[in-house]
PDB file of C-alpha atoms in Angstrom:
ATOM      1  CA  UNK A   1      -2.883 -17.516  -3.760  1.00  0.00           C
ATOM      2  CA  UNK A   2      -4.924 -15.058  -1.674  1.00  0.00           C
ATOM      3  CA  UNK A   3      -5.834 -11.806  -3.369  1.00  0.00           C
ATOM      4  CA  UNK A   4      -7.788  -8.845  -2.138  1.00  0.00           C
ATOM      5  CA  UNK A   5      -9.745  -6.477  -4.342  1.00  0.00           C
ATOM      6  CA  UNK A   6      -9.601  -2.699  -3.976  1.00  0.00           C
ATOM      7  CA  UNK A   7     -12.906  -2.668  -2.084  1.00  0.00           C
ATOM      8  CA  UNK A   8     -11.764  -5.243   0.506  1.00  0.00           C
ATOM      9  CA  UNK A   9      -8.835  -3.279   1.917  1.00  0.00           C
ATOM     10  CA  UNK A  10      -8.395  -2.075   5.483  1.00  0.00           C
ATOM     11  CA  UNK A  11      -6.824   1.343   6.068  1.00  0.00           C
ATOM     12  CA  UNK A  12      -6.153   3.464   9.093  1.00  0.00           C
ATOM     13  CA  UNK A  13      -8.462   6.462   9.323  1.00  0.00           C
ATOM     14  CA  UNK A  14      -5.403   8.732   9.263  1.00  0.00           C
ATOM     15  CA  UNK A  15      -4.016   7.162   6.074  1.00  0.00           C
ATOM     16  CA  UNK A  16      -7.465   7.428   4.500  1.00  0.00           C
ATOM     17  CA  UNK A  17      -7.756  11.151   5.312  1.00  0.00           C
ATOM     18  CA  UNK A  18      -4.215  11.951   4.123  1.00  0.00           C
ATOM     19  CA  UNK A  19      -4.530   9.917   0.940  1.00  0.00           C
ATOM     20  CA  UNK A  20      -7.937  11.415   0.141  1.00  0.00           C
ATOM     21  CA  UNK A  21      -6.358  14.870   0.392  1.00  0.00           C
ATOM     22  CA  UNK A  22      -3.493  13.708  -1.844  1.00  0.00           C
ATOM     23  CA  UNK A  23      -5.954  12.513  -4.503  1.00  0.00           C
ATOM     24  CA  UNK A  24      -7.830  15.831  -4.368  1.00  0.00           C
ATOM     25  CA  UNK A  25      -4.550  17.748  -4.882  1.00  0.00           C
ATOM     26  CA  UNK A  26      -3.268  15.469  -7.633  1.00  0.00           C
ATOM     27  CA  UNK A  27      -5.425  15.561 -10.785  1.00  0.00           C
ATOM     28  CA  UNK A  28      -3.628  12.532 -12.254  1.00  0.00           C
ATOM     29  CA  UNK A  29      -4.844  10.421  -9.298  1.00  0.00           C
ATOM     30  CA  UNK A  30      -8.508  11.384  -9.748  1.00  0.00           C
ATOM     31  CA  UNK A  31     -10.645   8.467 -10.916  1.00  0.00           C
ATOM     32  CA  UNK A  32      -7.591   6.210 -10.655  1.00  0.00           C
ATOM     33  CA  UNK A  33      -6.936   3.050  -8.677  1.00  0.00           C
ATOM     34  CA  UNK A  34      -6.018   4.874  -5.449  1.00  0.00           C
ATOM     35  CA  UNK A  35      -9.271   6.829  -5.473  1.00  0.00           C
ATOM     36  CA  UNK A  36     -11.220   3.603  -6.106  1.00  0.00           C
ATOM     37  CA  UNK A  37      -9.375   1.917  -3.242  1.00  0.00           C
ATOM     38  CA  UNK A  38     -10.192   4.815  -0.904  1.00  0.00           C
ATOM     39  CA  UNK A  39     -13.855   4.749  -1.944  1.00  0.00           C
ATOM     40  CA  UNK A  40     -14.260   1.076  -1.077  1.00  0.00           C
ATOM     41  CA  UNK A  41     -11.876   0.525   1.826  1.00  0.00           C
ATOM     42  CA  UNK A  42     -12.875  -0.081   5.414  1.00  0.00           C
ATOM     43  CA  UNK A  43     -11.201   2.153   7.999  1.00  0.00           C
ATOM     44  CA  UNK A  44     -10.232   1.794  11.631  1.00  0.00           C
ATOM     45  CA  UNK A  45      -8.511   4.130  14.094  1.00  0.00           C
ATOM     46  CA  UNK A  46      -4.716   3.898  13.809  1.00  0.00           C
ATOM     47  CA  UNK A  47      -4.450   2.201  17.210  1.00  0.00           C
ATOM     48  CA  UNK A  48      -6.755  -0.591  15.947  1.00  0.00           C
ATOM     49  CA  UNK A  49      -4.855  -1.445  12.757  1.00  0.00           C
ATOM     50  CA  UNK A  50      -3.755  -5.095  12.909  1.00  0.00           C
ATOM     51  CA  UNK A  51       0.050  -5.506  12.661  1.00  0.00           C
ATOM     52  CA  UNK A  52      -0.257  -7.658   9.516  1.00  0.00           C
ATOM     53  CA  UNK A  53      -1.747  -4.847   7.350  1.00  0.00           C
ATOM     54  CA  UNK A  54       0.339  -2.744   4.941  1.00  0.00           C
ATOM     55  CA  UNK A  55      -0.079   0.931   5.890  1.00  0.00           C
ATOM     56  CA  UNK A  56       1.711   4.096   4.814  1.00  0.00           C
ATOM     57  CA  UNK A  57       5.414   3.995   5.720  1.00  0.00           C
ATOM     58  CA  UNK A  58       5.272   0.239   6.292  1.00  0.00           C
ATOM     59  CA  UNK A  59       8.357  -1.721   5.325  1.00  0.00           C
ATOM     60  CA  UNK A  60       7.121  -4.772   3.432  1.00  0.00           C
ATOM     61  CA  UNK A  61       8.992  -7.946   2.522  1.00  0.00           C
ATOM     62  CA  UNK A  62       7.554  -9.270  -0.742  1.00  0.00           C
ATOM     63  CA  UNK A  63       8.250 -12.256  -2.964  1.00  0.00           C
ATOM     64  CA  UNK A  64       7.587 -12.619  -6.678  1.00  0.00           C
ATOM     65  CA  UNK A  65       5.046 -15.469  -6.927  1.00  0.00           C
ATOM     66  CA  UNK A  66       6.646 -16.719 -10.159  1.00  0.00           C
ATOM     67  CA  UNK A  67      10.365 -16.537  -9.395  1.00  0.00           C
ATOM     68  CA  UNK A  68      10.367 -16.441  -5.580  1.00  0.00           C
ATOM     69  CA  UNK A  69      12.718 -13.436  -5.711  1.00  0.00           C
ATOM     70  CA  UNK A  70      12.414 -11.420  -2.499  1.00  0.00           C
ATOM     71  CA  UNK A  71      12.722  -7.689  -1.930  1.00  0.00           C
ATOM     72  CA  UNK A  72      11.879  -5.128   0.722  1.00  0.00           C
ATOM     73  CA  UNK A  73       9.777  -2.083  -0.161  1.00  0.00           C
ATOM     74  CA  UNK A  74       8.616   0.879   1.910  1.00  0.00           C
ATOM     75  CA  UNK A  75       5.276   2.460   1.023  1.00  0.00           C
ATOM     76  CA  UNK A  76       5.819   6.219   0.724  1.00  0.00           C
ATOM     77  CA  UNK A  77       4.061   9.416  -0.261  1.00  0.00           C
ATOM     78  CA  UNK A  78       5.103  10.695  -3.713  1.00  0.00           C
ATOM     79  CA  UNK A  79       7.474  13.356  -2.321  1.00  0.00           C
ATOM     80  CA  UNK A  80       9.290  10.673  -0.270  1.00  0.00           C
ATOM     81  CA  UNK A  81       9.504   8.044  -3.025  1.00  0.00           C
ATOM     82  CA  UNK A  82      12.908   6.804  -4.135  1.00  0.00           C
ATOM     83  CA  UNK A  83      12.611   3.544  -6.093  1.00  0.00           C
ATOM     84  CA  UNK A  84      16.399   3.033  -6.028  1.00  0.00           C
ATOM     85  CA  UNK A  85      16.202   2.592  -2.243  1.00  0.00           C
ATOM     86  CA  UNK A  86      12.931   0.649  -2.253  1.00  0.00           C
ATOM     87  CA  UNK A  87      10.688   3.584  -1.294  1.00  0.00           C
ATOM     88  CA  UNK A  88       7.698   3.208  -3.644  1.00  0.00           C
ATOM     89  CA  UNK A  89       5.053   5.874  -4.125  1.00  0.00           C
ATOM     90  CA  UNK A  90       1.522   5.068  -3.085  1.00  0.00           C
ATOM     91  CA  UNK A  91       0.503   6.571  -6.445  1.00  0.00           C
ATOM     92  CA  UNK A  92       2.513   3.947  -8.349  1.00  0.00           C
ATOM     93  CA  UNK A  93       0.849   0.731  -9.513  1.00  0.00           C
ATOM     94  CA  UNK A  94       2.804  -1.355  -6.973  1.00  0.00           C
ATOM     95  CA  UNK A  95       2.070   1.147  -4.174  1.00  0.00           C
ATOM     96  CA  UNK A  96      -1.688   1.016  -4.714  1.00  0.00           C
ATOM     97  CA  UNK A  97      -1.526  -2.768  -5.066  1.00  0.00           C
ATOM     98  CA  UNK A  98       0.186  -3.167  -1.670  1.00  0.00           C
ATOM     99  CA  UNK A  99      -1.787  -0.642   0.404  1.00  0.00           C
ATOM    100  CA  UNK A 100      -4.169  -2.349   2.830  1.00  0.00           C
ATOM    101  CA  UNK A 101      -3.071  -5.925   2.077  1.00  0.00           C
ATOM    102  CA  UNK A 102      -2.438  -8.514   4.792  1.00  0.00           C
ATOM    103  CA  UNK A 103       0.593 -10.738   5.188  1.00  0.00           C
ATOM    104  CA  UNK A 104       0.007 -13.747   2.961  1.00  0.00           C
ATOM    105  CA  UNK A 105      -1.974 -11.872   0.322  1.00  0.00           C
ATOM    106  CA  UNK A 106      -0.698 -11.168  -3.176  1.00  0.00           C
ATOM    107  CA  UNK A 107      -0.589  -7.755  -4.810  1.00  0.00           C
ATOM    108  CA  UNK A 108      -1.076  -7.654  -8.556  1.00  0.00           C
ATOM    109  CA  UNK A 109      -0.680  -4.701 -10.876  1.00  0.00           C
ATOM    110  CA  UNK A 110      -0.081  -3.677 -14.450  1.00  0.00           C
ATOM    111  CA  UNK A 111       2.703  -1.265 -15.303  1.00  0.00           C
ATOM    112  CA  UNK A 112       2.154   1.580 -17.771  1.00  0.00           C
ATOM    113  CA  UNK A 113       3.795  -0.529 -20.494  1.00  0.00           C
ATOM    114  CA  UNK A 114       1.098  -3.209 -20.035  1.00  0.00           C
ATOM    115  CA  UNK A 115       3.163  -5.842 -18.199  1.00  0.00           C
ATOM    116  CA  UNK A 116       1.503  -7.728 -15.327  1.00  0.00           C
ATOM    117  CA  UNK A 117       3.346  -8.199 -12.031  1.00  0.00           C
ATOM    118  CA  UNK A 118       2.685  -9.725  -8.661  1.00  0.00           C
ATOM    119  CA  UNK A 119       4.185  -9.736  -5.182  1.00  0.00           C
ATOM    120  CA  UNK A 120       3.188 -11.858  -2.215  1.00  0.00           C
ATOM    121  CA  UNK A 121       3.369 -10.019   1.115  1.00  0.00           C
ATOM    122  CA  UNK A 122       5.708 -12.259   3.143  1.00  0.00           C
ATOM    123  CA  UNK A 123       6.222 -10.069   6.215  1.00  0.00           C
ATOM    124  CA  UNK A 124       5.933  -6.531   7.512  1.00  0.00           C
ATOM    125  CA  UNK A 125       9.193  -5.890   9.392  1.00  0.00           C
ATOM    126  CA  UNK A 126       8.028  -2.367  10.262  1.00  0.00           C
ATOM    127  CA  UNK A 127       4.545  -0.903  10.472  1.00  0.00           C
ATOM    128  CA  UNK A 128       4.200   2.525  12.132  1.00  0.00           C
ATOM    129  CA  UNK A 129       0.985   1.638  13.968  1.00  0.00           C
ATOM    130  CA  UNK A 130       2.404  -1.607  15.379  1.00  0.00           C
ATOM    131  CA  UNK A 131       5.432   0.376  16.581  1.00  0.00           C
ATOM    132  CA  UNK A 132       3.206   2.813  18.471  1.00  0.00           C
ATOM    133  CA  UNK A 133       3.366   5.621  15.909  1.00  0.00           C
ATOM    134  CA  UNK A 134      -0.283   6.502  15.385  1.00  0.00           C
ATOM    135  CA  UNK A 135       0.388   9.848  13.695  1.00  0.00           C
ATOM    136  CA  UNK A 136       3.046   8.857  11.120  1.00  0.00           C
TER     137      UNK A 136
END
């Protein structure tokens, strides 16, 4: 099972700038996992993001490594999040765990109640950068 640590992630420069601003505006995100990810991530221009990387607004097909259960999630900013429709906030444990992963890698996170979860990135049916949207 391939895993990637927070300091091995690849982000678009635009996502990095926007998320850094989000962390600065959101005191609860300071010194949290998203800020640590941003501090250690590598960045590339949006047009150079490989199509197998989870970026903001990507639609991601994931599978639970234990049960094999599949679901589709969309990585969203907090104001766009709607867990009932699969739009997960980048500030949530699962959102941070997915950001910057490649297809084939496994996200792992702990929920506020202390439970551990995982999700293998099976496919990215939609990634803004791969679709030509370099400003999304």
